[in-house]
């Protein structure tokens, strides 16, 4: 996608749904397009599919400009949130229909492809059933099977798992990844679910308000966000943000002060208004007041998740309700009203330009420990 823009008329004005987006997808890549509701994800996908015209810019498929190529000639298969199966046709007929319409393949070849795709999707025993006789998960498999039989150059998927319950969704997530790796088909996958983005994508493209924020691997987006929007969008619970002002080598906020080391100061440069970001899991909660960057806080709310506790904390000088979040081990005790010491280690912080939101300092990915290989 090269400078791709989509403008919709809106009364007397217009809506720029997709604003000058550049994305280069690699062959065989699984790219997840993610962002909040209305950010332009579906419109982007629909332009790639040819279901929506492009206002300006260019979309190329394998080097060929496809702006004016009809959807059926783009060698693309699309899977929607609504499975859009034909209710009066059997599963086999549903899967064969697209091929019968768009190719001149002989019947026995179509039948073979349908059988192969049904095997791959684990629905071979359902081929004679009607969609109304299938569960939601099975219907979704049929919709995917129908895309697979086409053997396309590209899969486009728009929230294909969002109608499934949580357990089935996570199962299908794994299955889709396996399938995509096995078929090695370039896939663009739209979701608003950042868990799907993190776990499924080779890379993630994050959109906000029609504008591309970052295209990078999931871990890069998480640890090296390009800006405050990405930092806040990726990760659950979200990163904590504090507005600070630089005074010499210290950041001064309304509730606490945060001295910076020289190398961090070098990253900050001349920026005066800085937003300090720290992820909930990087905040240490305890009673040890001896370290640097430690502060007193009060526990306001504890949400036990089993494996961990989500703790809502308040700086002592802050009014009730002005909280930040830390996640601590599930076996670590914390009770409402407890006075605790929180530590915000400098190697974990992110700093953003307070005006533009651009990242000026991120934690470094290459500082993370590798899981060591087992002894031989
Ligand atoms: P969601 O996650 O809610 O589906 P999205 O990121 O897929 O959202 P789009 O459906 O691409 O968002 O919409 C992007 C913007 O374009 C929105 O402001 C939407 O209202 C607007 N829009 C989409 N389709 C049209 C249309 N046909 N006419 C006018 N405006 C439209």
XYZ file of C-alpha atoms in Angstrom, residues 75-363:
289
model
C -6.666 -13.566 -6.581
C -7.722 -12.755 -3.047
C -9.996 -14.666 -0.669
C -11.797 -12.866 2.103
C -13.196 -14.137 5.403
C -15.646 -11.940 7.280
C -16.868 -11.716 10.845
C -20.299 -12.819 9.702
C -19.556 -16.124 8.048
C -21.820 -15.228 5.132
C -22.592 -18.843 4.262
C -25.487 -19.584 1.907
C -28.142 -21.132 4.166
C -29.786 -23.267 1.490
C -26.519 -24.896 0.394
C -24.653 -27.740 2.091
C -21.168 -27.185 3.470
C -19.657 -28.816 0.377
C -21.741 -26.628 -1.938
C -20.830 -23.523 0.013
C -17.154 -24.359 -0.301
C -17.385 -25.192 -4.001
C -19.537 -22.217 -4.991
C -16.793 -19.597 -5.362
C -14.649 -21.927 -7.456
C -17.533 -22.819 -9.723
C -18.276 -19.149 -10.263
C -14.782 -17.826 -10.775
C -12.878 -20.665 -12.453
C -13.330 -23.184 -15.222
C -11.969 -26.060 -13.135
C -13.579 -29.450 -13.902
C -16.050 -30.789 -11.298
C -13.816 -33.589 -10.042
C -10.952 -31.151 -9.395
C -13.299 -28.851 -7.465
C -14.544 -31.818 -5.440
C -10.977 -32.848 -4.630
C -10.051 -29.329 -3.517
C -13.144 -29.108 -1.320
C -12.261 -32.443 0.286
C -8.658 -31.392 0.898
C -9.710 -28.077 2.432
C -12.334 -29.828 4.576
C -9.638 -32.226 5.836
C -7.346 -29.316 6.651
C -10.103 -27.569 8.596
C -11.296 -30.761 10.331
C -14.813 -30.543 8.885
C -14.764 -33.471 6.451
C -17.635 -35.200 8.287
C -19.819 -32.085 8.003
C -19.795 -31.703 4.215
C -23.429 -32.763 3.740
C -24.866 -30.557 6.473
C -26.544 -27.177 6.089
C -25.063 -24.144 7.924
C -28.046 -24.062 10.339
C -26.977 -27.516 11.566
C -23.521 -26.272 12.587
C -22.135 -24.545 15.685
C -20.617 -21.073 15.364
C -17.091 -22.500 15.444
C -17.944 -25.029 12.736
C -19.500 -22.322 10.559
C -16.363 -20.270 10.914
C -14.284 -23.268 9.847
C -16.457 -23.646 6.751
C -15.955 -19.952 5.955
C -12.197 -20.461 6.273
C -12.367 -23.681 4.252
C -14.164 -21.787 1.510
C -11.280 -19.295 1.415
C -8.679 -22.082 1.357
C -10.189 -23.944 -1.638
C -9.652 -20.853 -3.722
C -5.879 -21.262 -3.186
C -5.457 -17.490 -3.400
C -2.399 -15.251 -3.459
C -3.697 -13.378 -0.391
C -6.116 -14.001 2.487
C -7.986 -11.017 3.864
C -9.698 -11.574 7.196
C -11.945 -9.085 8.966
C -12.471 -9.969 12.642
C -13.093 -13.610 11.714
C -13.119 -14.839 15.313
C -15.159 -12.173 17.038
C -18.450 -14.108 17.028
C -16.915 -17.041 18.897
C -16.830 -17.522 22.644
C -13.545 -16.902 24.463
C -12.365 -20.509 24.637
C -13.140 -21.309 21.017
C -11.596 -18.024 19.969
C -8.269 -18.881 21.543
C -8.422 -22.377 20.020
C -9.171 -20.985 16.552
C -6.410 -18.428 17.015
C -3.867 -21.211 17.335
C -5.448 -23.125 14.496
C -5.388 -20.134 12.153
C -1.733 -19.525 12.894
C -0.900 -23.160 12.174
C -2.933 -23.043 8.996
C -1.342 -19.850 7.777
C 2.148 -21.214 8.423
C 1.249 -24.448 6.638
C -0.340 -22.811 3.590
C 2.180 -19.950 3.573
C -0.366 -17.543 2.120
C 0.192 -13.814 2.644
C -2.507 -12.768 5.116
C -3.887 -9.424 6.190
C -5.945 -9.814 9.338
C -8.063 -7.059 10.859
C -8.978 -7.023 14.540
C -9.590 -4.595 17.382
C -8.337 -7.254 19.800
C -4.778 -6.569 20.816
C -4.340 -10.123 22.141
C -4.989 -11.453 18.648
C -2.558 -8.889 17.274
C 0.173 -9.826 19.742
C -0.197 -13.592 19.420
C -0.955 -14.081 15.729
C 0.929 -11.476 13.758
C 4.398 -11.769 12.266
C 4.038 -8.012 12.319
C 1.358 -5.620 13.534
C 0.186 -2.463 11.779
C -1.443 -0.091 14.259
C -3.925 2.487 12.977
C -5.467 5.402 14.807
C -7.835 7.880 13.243
C -6.964 6.659 9.755
C -3.240 7.159 10.275
C -0.645 4.431 10.491
C 1.145 4.636 13.851
C 3.675 1.808 13.590
C 4.368 -1.384 11.676
C 6.608 -3.738 13.605
C 6.819 -7.140 15.268
C 4.572 -7.629 18.300
C 7.496 -7.403 20.722
C 8.838 -4.247 19.097
C 5.400 -2.624 19.398
C 5.265 -3.664 23.036
C 8.768 -2.709 24.126
C 9.697 -0.067 21.576
C 6.434 1.759 20.807
C 6.797 4.595 18.301
C 4.513 6.853 20.314
C 2.255 7.123 23.319
C -0.784 5.895 21.402
C 0.888 2.573 20.538
C 2.272 2.269 24.074
C -1.202 2.693 25.536
C -3.009 0.528 22.996
C -0.764 -2.540 23.151
C -0.702 -4.231 26.564
C -3.461 -5.061 29.043
C -3.720 -3.530 31.606
C -2.421 -0.473 29.779
C 0.826 1.313 30.407
C 0.639 3.978 33.155
C 1.358 7.549 32.034
C 2.461 10.500 34.146
C 2.820 14.088 32.893
C 6.185 15.470 33.961
C 8.273 18.544 33.387
C 12.019 18.422 33.124
C 13.962 20.441 35.681
C 17.703 19.885 35.214
C 18.302 16.166 35.438
C 14.997 15.433 37.169
C 11.465 14.967 35.913
C 9.007 16.738 38.160
C 5.377 15.645 38.267
C 2.476 16.622 40.460
C 2.872 13.537 42.683
C 6.517 12.539 42.435
C 9.950 13.431 41.144
C 12.030 11.153 38.989
C 15.801 11.702 38.572
C 17.263 10.506 35.251
C 20.664 9.046 34.499
C 22.857 10.729 31.902
C 22.126 8.258 29.096
C 18.364 8.740 29.512
C 18.849 12.514 29.654
C 20.706 12.295 26.348
C 17.598 10.702 24.785
C 15.337 13.405 26.213
C 17.505 16.148 24.719
C 15.828 19.552 24.799
C 12.296 18.224 25.385
C 10.785 19.894 28.456
C 7.319 18.389 28.709
C 7.698 14.665 29.009
C 5.194 11.876 29.621
C 6.665 9.064 31.678
C 5.261 5.625 30.856
C 5.692 2.446 32.861
C 4.011 -0.908 32.356
C 2.072 -2.362 35.312
C 4.300 -5.448 35.467
C 7.434 -3.299 35.752
C 6.309 -1.516 38.904
C 7.658 -3.303 41.959
C 5.440 -3.286 45.021
C 6.912 -4.022 48.453
C 8.056 -2.431 51.673
C 11.722 -1.743 50.935
C 12.181 2.037 50.849
C 15.940 2.017 50.353
C 16.230 1.985 46.558
C 16.180 4.967 44.233
C 12.940 5.726 42.393
C 10.834 4.427 45.281
C 7.670 6.101 46.481
C 4.957 5.612 49.096
C 1.550 4.586 47.852
C -1.779 3.336 49.131
C -3.671 0.325 47.766
C -7.130 1.350 46.540
C -8.408 -1.746 44.733
C -7.119 -5.302 44.306
C -8.362 -7.471 41.439
C -7.208 -11.067 41.956
C -6.699 -12.825 38.598
C -5.312 -16.026 40.097
C -1.878 -16.009 38.501
C -1.433 -12.341 39.354
C -3.120 -9.496 41.181
C -3.981 -6.248 39.460
C -3.445 -3.567 42.081
C -4.770 -0.009 41.780
C -2.440 2.277 43.705
C -2.498 5.928 44.646
C 0.436 8.156 45.539
C -0.036 9.334 49.120
C -0.445 12.965 48.069
C -2.996 12.127 45.367
C -6.754 12.387 45.871
C -8.857 9.226 45.953
C -9.504 7.779 42.519
C -6.293 9.098 40.943
C -4.745 5.691 40.561
C -2.089 3.848 38.617
C -1.863 0.114 38.089
C 0.690 -2.485 39.099
C 0.474 -6.211 38.501
C 2.032 -8.376 41.161
C 2.361 -12.098 41.713
C -0.910 -13.862 42.530
C 0.507 -15.124 45.816
C 1.770 -11.719 46.895
C -0.685 -10.319 49.430
C -2.110 -6.840 49.069
C -5.173 -5.469 50.818
C -7.171 -2.303 50.319
C -5.785 0.491 52.501
C -2.269 -1.033 52.761
C 0.590 1.435 52.690
C 3.269 0.116 50.351
C 6.454 1.178 48.650
C 6.486 1.181 44.874
C 9.616 1.209 42.817
C 9.753 2.300 39.177
C 13.113 1.041 37.879
C 14.725 3.361 35.371
C 15.576 0.577 32.911
C 11.848 -0.118 32.442
C 10.547 3.382 31.759
C 9.406 4.913 28.477
C 9.437 8.648 27.827
C 7.273 10.466 25.305
C 7.337 14.019 24.061
C 4.499 15.603 26.040
C 3.284 17.580 23.018
C 3.663 15.254 20.028
C 3.427 11.925 21.875
C 6.471 10.613 19.964
C 8.688 8.243 21.946
C 11.978 9.858 22.972
C 13.205 6.978 25.119
C 12.152 3.312 25.193
C 13.329 0.357 27.168
